[in-house]
Coordinates of C-alpha atoms in Angstrom, one line a residue:
M1 CA -9.4 21.0 -40.9
M2 CA -11.2 24.1 -39.7
T3 CA -9.2 26.7 -37.8
P4 CA -10.6 27.4 -34.3
E5 CA -11.9 30.8 -33.6
P6 CA -10.9 32.4 -30.2
N7 CA -13.2 31.3 -27.3
S8 CA -15.0 34.2 -25.9
A9 CA -14.2 33.2 -22.4
V10 CA -10.8 34.5 -23.1
S11 CA -9.8 38.2 -22.6
T12 CA -6.1 37.9 -23.0
I13 CA -4.1 35.7 -25.4
T14 CA -1.4 34.0 -23.2
A15 CA 1.2 31.4 -24.3
M16 CA -1.0 28.7 -22.6
L17 CA -4.1 29.7 -24.7
R18 CA -2.1 29.9 -27.9
E19 CA -0.5 26.5 -27.4
A20 CA -3.9 25.0 -26.5
Q21 CA -5.3 26.3 -29.7
E22 CA -2.4 24.6 -31.6
A23 CA -3.6 21.1 -30.4
P24 CA -5.8 20.2 -33.2
Q25 CA -2.9 20.7 -35.8
V26 CA -0.5 18.8 -33.4
V27 CA -2.9 15.8 -33.3
A28 CA -3.3 15.9 -37.0
S29 CA 0.5 15.7 -37.5
L30 CA 0.8 13.0 -34.8
L31 CA -1.9 10.7 -36.4
D32 CA -0.3 11.0 -39.7
S33 CA 3.3 10.5 -38.5
N34 CA 2.7 7.8 -35.9
T35 CA 0.5 5.5 -38.0
P36 CA 3.2 3.2 -39.2
L37 CA 4.7 3.0 -35.7
C38 CA 1.4 2.1 -34.2
R39 CA 0.6 -0.4 -36.8
D40 CA 3.9 -2.1 -36.2
L41 CA 3.6 -2.0 -32.5
G42 CA 0.0 -3.2 -32.6
E43 CA 1.1 -6.2 -34.8
R44 CA 3.8 -6.9 -32.3
L45 CA 1.5 -6.8 -29.4
R46 CA -1.1 -9.1 -31.2
A47 CA 1.6 -11.6 -31.9
S48 CA 2.9 -11.6 -28.3
P49 CA 0.0 -10.3 -26.0
P50 CA 1.4 -9.0 -22.7
P51 CA 0.0 -10.4 -19.4
F52 CA -0.4 -6.9 -18.0
A53 CA 0.6 -3.3 -18.6
V54 CA 2.5 -0.8 -16.4
T55 CA 2.3 3.0 -16.7
C56 CA 4.9 5.5 -15.5
A57 CA 4.4 9.2 -15.4
R58 CA 4.2 12.4 -13.3
G59 CA 1.9 15.4 -13.3
S60 CA -0.1 16.0 -16.5
S61 CA 1.5 13.1 -18.1
D62 CA 0.4 10.8 -15.3
N63 CA -3.3 12.2 -16.1
A64 CA -2.7 11.1 -19.7
A65 CA -1.6 7.6 -18.4
T66 CA -4.9 7.4 -16.5
F67 CA -6.7 7.8 -19.8
V68 CA -4.6 5.0 -21.3
K69 CA -5.2 2.8 -18.4
Y70 CA -8.9 3.0 -18.8
L71 CA -8.7 2.4 -22.5
L72 CA -6.5 -0.7 -22.0
E73 CA -8.7 -2.1 -19.3
I74 CA -12.0 -1.3 -20.9
H75 CA -11.3 -1.8 -24.5
S76 CA -8.4 -4.3 -24.4
G77 CA -9.3 -6.2 -21.3
L78 CA -5.6 -5.7 -20.1
V79 CA -5.1 -5.1 -16.4
T80 CA -3.0 -2.0 -16.1
A81 CA -1.2 -0.6 -13.0
S82 CA 0.3 2.8 -12.4
V83 CA 3.6 2.1 -10.7
G84 CA 5.1 4.8 -8.5
P85 CA 8.5 5.8 -9.8
S86 CA 9.8 6.0 -6.3
V87 CA 9.5 2.2 -6.0
T88 CA 12.7 1.9 -8.0
S89 CA 14.3 5.4 -7.6
V90 CA 14.0 5.8 -3.8
Y91 CA 13.2 2.3 -2.4
E92 CA 15.5 0.6 -4.8
A93 CA 13.1 -2.2 -5.4
R94 CA 12.8 -4.1 -8.6
P95 CA 9.1 -5.0 -9.4
R96 CA 8.7 -7.9 -11.7
M97 CA 7.7 -6.7 -15.1
R98 CA 8.8 -9.4 -17.5
D99 CA 6.8 -9.5 -20.7
A100 CA 4.6 -6.6 -19.6
L101 CA 3.8 -3.6 -21.7
F102 CA 5.5 -0.7 -20.0
L103 CA 4.3 2.8 -21.0
A104 CA 6.3 5.8 -20.0
V105 CA 4.5 9.1 -20.6
S106 CA 6.5 12.4 -20.5
Q107 CA 6.9 15.8 -22.1
S108 CA 10.6 16.3 -21.4
G109 CA 11.7 12.7 -21.0
R110 CA 14.3 13.9 -18.4
S111 CA 13.0 13.2 -14.9
P112 CA 15.4 10.8 -13.0
D113 CA 12.7 8.7 -11.4
I114 CA 10.9 8.1 -14.6
L115 CA 14.1 7.1 -16.3
N116 CA 14.9 4.8 -13.4
L117 CA 11.7 2.9 -13.5
A118 CA 11.8 2.6 -17.3
Q119 CA 15.3 1.1 -17.2
A120 CA 14.2 -1.3 -14.6
G121 CA 11.3 -2.4 -16.7
R122 CA 13.5 -2.9 -19.9
D123 CA 16.1 -4.7 -17.7
D124 CA 13.4 -7.1 -16.5
G125 CA 12.2 -7.9 -20.0
A126 CA 9.1 -5.6 -20.3
L127 CA 8.3 -4.1 -23.8
T128 CA 9.1 -0.3 -23.0
V129 CA 7.3 2.2 -24.9
A130 CA 7.9 6.1 -24.5
L131 CA 5.2 8.5 -25.4
V132 CA 7.5 11.6 -25.2
N133 CA 7.6 15.0 -26.8
D134 CA 11.4 15.4 -26.8
T135 CA 12.7 12.5 -28.9
S136 CA 16.3 13.3 -28.1
S137 CA 15.6 12.8 -24.5
P138 CA 17.2 10.1 -22.2
L139 CA 13.7 8.6 -21.9
A140 CA 13.5 8.1 -25.7
S141 CA 16.9 6.5 -25.6
T142 CA 16.0 4.2 -22.6
C143 CA 12.8 2.8 -24.1
E144 CA 12.7 0.2 -26.9
V145 CA 9.8 1.9 -28.7
V146 CA 9.2 5.7 -29.0
L147 CA 5.9 7.3 -30.1
P148 CA 6.7 10.9 -30.5
L149 CA 4.1 13.5 -29.3
H150 CA 4.9 15.9 -32.1
A151 CA 3.7 18.9 -29.8
G152 CA 6.7 21.0 -30.7
P153 CA 8.0 23.6 -28.3
E154 CA 5.7 24.4 -25.3
K155 CA 6.7 27.8 -23.5
S156 CA 4.0 28.0 -21.0
V157 CA 4.7 26.1 -17.7
A158 CA 1.0 24.7 -17.9
A159 CA 1.1 21.7 -20.4
T160 CA -1.9 21.9 -22.9
K161 CA -1.1 20.6 -26.4
S162 CA 1.4 18.1 -25.1
F163 CA -1.3 16.7 -22.8
I164 CA -3.7 16.4 -25.6
A165 CA -1.1 14.8 -27.8
A166 CA -0.5 12.3 -25.1
L167 CA -4.2 11.3 -25.0
A168 CA -4.2 11.0 -28.8
A169 CA -1.0 8.9 -28.9
G170 CA -2.4 6.4 -26.4
L171 CA -5.8 6.2 -28.1
Q172 CA -4.0 5.6 -31.6
L173 CA -2.0 2.8 -30.1
V174 CA -5.0 1.1 -28.7
A175 CA -7.0 1.5 -31.9
H176 CA -4.3 0.0 -34.0
W177 CA -3.5 -2.8 -31.5
S178 CA -7.2 -3.8 -31.4
Q179 CA -7.7 -3.1 -35.1
D180 CA -11.2 -1.7 -34.1
Q181 CA -12.3 -0.1 -37.5
D182 CA -15.0 2.0 -35.8
L183 CA -12.4 3.5 -33.5
L184 CA -9.9 4.0 -36.3
N185 CA -12.5 5.8 -38.3
A186 CA -13.4 8.0 -35.3
L187 CA -9.7 8.7 -34.6
D188 CA -9.5 10.2 -38.2
T189 CA -12.1 12.8 -37.0
L190 CA -10.3 13.8 -33.9
P191 CA -8.4 17.0 -35.3
E192 CA -11.7 18.3 -36.6
V193 CA -13.4 17.5 -33.3
L194 CA -10.7 19.3 -31.4
A195 CA -10.9 22.4 -33.6
K196 CA -14.7 22.5 -33.0
A197 CA -14.2 22.0 -29.2
S198 CA -11.7 24.9 -29.1
A199 CA -14.3 27.3 -30.4
V200 CA -17.0 26.2 -27.9
D201 CA -17.9 29.1 -25.5
W202 CA -17.7 28.2 -21.8
S203 CA -17.6 31.7 -20.5
S204 CA -20.9 31.2 -18.6
A205 CA -18.9 29.2 -15.9
L206 CA -16.3 32.0 -15.4
P207 CA -18.2 33.8 -12.6
L208 CA -18.8 30.7 -10.5
L209 CA -15.3 29.2 -10.9
S210 CA -13.3 32.3 -10.6
D211 CA -15.0 33.1 -7.2
A212 CA -14.3 29.5 -5.9
D213 CA -11.3 28.6 -3.6
N214 CA -12.4 25.0 -3.4
L215 CA -13.8 22.8 -6.2
F216 CA -14.4 19.3 -7.1
V217 CA -14.0 18.2 -10.7
V218 CA -16.0 15.1 -11.4
G219 CA -15.4 12.5 -14.2
R220 CA -15.8 8.8 -14.5
G221 CA -14.4 5.9 -16.6
V222 CA -12.5 7.2 -19.7
G223 CA -13.3 10.7 -18.6
F224 CA -11.7 10.5 -15.2
A225 CA -8.4 11.5 -16.6
V226 CA -9.5 14.9 -17.9
A227 CA -11.2 15.5 -14.5
Q228 CA -7.7 15.0 -13.1
E229 CA -6.1 17.3 -15.6
A230 CA -8.7 20.0 -15.1
A231 CA -8.2 19.8 -11.3
L232 CA -4.4 20.1 -11.8
K233 CA -4.8 23.1 -14.2
L234 CA -7.0 25.0 -11.7
K235 CA -4.5 24.4 -9.0
E236 CA -1.4 25.4 -10.9
T237 CA -2.6 28.3 -13.0
S238 CA -5.5 29.7 -10.8
G239 CA -4.7 29.0 -7.2
V240 CA -7.9 27.1 -6.8
H241 CA -7.8 24.0 -4.5
A242 CA -9.5 21.7 -7.0
E243 CA -9.7 17.9 -6.4
A244 CA -10.6 15.3 -9.1
M245 CA -13.2 12.8 -8.0
S246 CA -14.8 9.9 -9.5
A247 CA -18.6 10.3 -9.7
A248 CA -18.9 7.1 -7.7
E249 CA -16.4 8.0 -5.1
L250 CA -17.9 11.5 -4.5
M251 CA -20.9 9.9 -3.0
H252 CA -19.0 7.9 -0.5
G253 CA -18.4 11.0 1.7
P254 CA -16.6 13.9 0.0
W255 CA -19.7 15.4 -1.4
T256 CA -20.5 16.6 2.1
L257 CA -17.9 19.3 1.6
A258 CA -19.6 20.8 -1.4
G259 CA -22.0 23.8 -1.0
D260 CA -22.4 27.5 -1.8
H261 CA -18.7 28.2 -1.8
F262 CA -17.6 24.7 -2.9
P263 CA -19.0 24.1 -6.4
I264 CA -18.6 21.0 -8.6
L265 CA -17.6 20.8 -12.2
V266 CA -18.8 17.7 -14.0
L267 CA -17.3 16.4 -17.1
S268 CA -19.1 13.5 -18.8
Q269 CA -19.2 11.4 -22.1
Q270 CA -22.0 9.4 -23.7
D271 CA -21.2 5.9 -22.5
E272 CA -22.2 3.5 -19.8
T273 CA -21.3 5.8 -17.0
L274 CA -23.8 8.5 -18.0
S275 CA -26.9 7.3 -16.1
G276 CA -25.0 7.4 -12.9
V277 CA -23.5 10.9 -13.6
N278 CA -27.0 12.1 -14.3
D279 CA -28.3 10.8 -11.1
L280 CA -25.4 12.5 -9.3
V281 CA -26.1 15.8 -10.9
T282 CA -29.9 15.5 -9.9
K283 CA -28.9 14.6 -6.3
L284 CA -26.5 17.6 -6.0
N285 CA -29.1 20.0 -7.4
E286 CA -31.6 18.6 -5.0
H287 CA -29.2 19.6 -2.1
G288 CA -28.4 23.1 -3.5
V289 CA -24.9 22.4 -4.6
P290 CA -23.7 24.7 -7.4
V291 CA -22.9 22.4 -10.4
V292 CA -21.3 23.2 -13.7
V293 CA -22.0 20.4 -16.3
A294 CA -20.1 19.9 -19.5
G295 CA -20.5 17.0 -21.9
A296 CA -23.3 14.5 -22.2
A297 CA -24.8 14.8 -18.8
E298 CA -28.2 16.5 -18.3
G299 CA -29.4 19.1 -15.8
P300 CA -30.7 20.5 -13.7
A301 CA -27.5 22.5 -13.1
S302 CA -26.3 25.9 -12.2
V303 CA -24.4 26.2 -15.5
M304 CA -24.9 24.0 -18.4
L305 CA -21.9 24.2 -20.8
P306 CA -22.1 23.3 -24.6
A307 CA -20.0 20.5 -26.0
V308 CA -19.3 19.0 -29.4
E309 CA -22.1 16.5 -30.2
D310 CA -22.1 13.1 -31.8
V311 CA -18.5 12.3 -30.7
H312 CA -17.3 8.8 -30.0
P313 CA -17.1 8.3 -26.3
Y314 CA -13.3 7.8 -26.3
L315 CA -12.9 11.1 -28.2
A316 CA -15.3 13.0 -26.0
P317 CA -12.9 13.5 -23.0
I318 CA -10.2 14.8 -25.3
A319 CA -12.7 17.4 -26.7
L320 CA -13.8 18.4 -23.3
I321 CA -10.3 19.2 -22.1
Q322 CA -9.8 21.2 -25.3
S323 CA -12.7 23.3 -24.4
F324 CA -11.6 23.5 -20.8
Y325 CA -8.2 25.2 -21.4
P326 CA -9.6 28.5 -22.6
L327 CA -11.8 28.6 -19.6
V328 CA -9.1 27.9 -17.0
N329 CA -6.9 30.5 -18.8
A330 CA -9.7 33.1 -18.2
V331 CA -10.3 31.8 -14.7
A332 CA -6.5 32.5 -13.8
L333 CA -6.6 35.9 -15.4
A334 CA -9.7 36.8 -13.5
R335 CA -8.1 35.9 -10.2
G336 CA -5.1 38.0 -11.2
R337 CA -2.6 35.3 -12.0
N338 CA -0.4 34.6 -14.9
P339 CA -1.2 31.2 -16.2
D340 CA 2.0 30.9 -18.1
S341 CA 4.2 31.4 -15.0
P342 CA 2.6 29.9 -11.8
P343 CA 4.5 30.8 -8.7
R344 CA 7.3 28.3 -7.7
L345 CA 6.8 26.2 -10.8
R346 CA 9.2 25.5 -13.7
K347 CA 8.5 23.9 -17.1
V348 CA 10.5 20.8 -16.4
T349 CA 10.4 19.3 -13.0
E350 CA 12.9 16.5 -12.3
T351 CA 12.2 14.3 -9.2
V352 CA 14.0 11.3 -7.9

């Protein structure tokens, strides 16, 4: 596996940037270590297919759960619901989850509301699976099956390598469950794809994004999760009021907000959504909206960012967020903020 070179969008090596650049090796370790676990879990799921799936997460982990939701619904045909943890922790309700696949995604595995919902799922007879970085955590003990994220210590408040690891873990589970050989073959290339993505230069977007106080981040389908993650990172590290929008939902009213001081970042992959995303980029350009385009979408745009080419569409969003992290690190620094220690935030947030 190649070692990524520093992205030229970066002027200072922060803990966030350093940890993001560790993601290719983290994913290589995860894929190797978790293969037997995913094979066994995939066999179990094929023998007893769940009627539906439930995801449970907060923050960046919930963005990763969005990615798994789209994979399960598009690739596996399994209706998947994101259940709010407050349903059990605050309202003390007990949703029926018998025989469902319950996926909890967490870095720390310690938030009481996540634990409460996971316990409720297991008590009701769901197959509970934790995608968690801390395998000694209460969440790992609560769930029947644990898929470790293998991200190692993450010092920056802003999650990077653990988020990418969660995407990889979810994709690996789906690949082994479906026994899709093309997807399994593509998965083997993911560490190399991420190493290349880490070295891609997105510095041309820095002037536009660092001057923006408001921003839409657009994605669609399997790419919507990384639009959510990019928007969250812009908020927490850079103080930019960024909102993730589906390319379809944007045109149902919100796009009227966009303009000279309200740009749009478009993240896209080469799949069935691309035609609609291209149409959106064209329309935004026609109305003079500043647009930054990354991925498979074509211009015209204010800024066109390079991306790793010839990537499986399920891998492409993971590569895009790998390229994005050095850029948002630079945006934060340009705005005079420390991306490792955003104001009022801690590494582990525990909610009820």
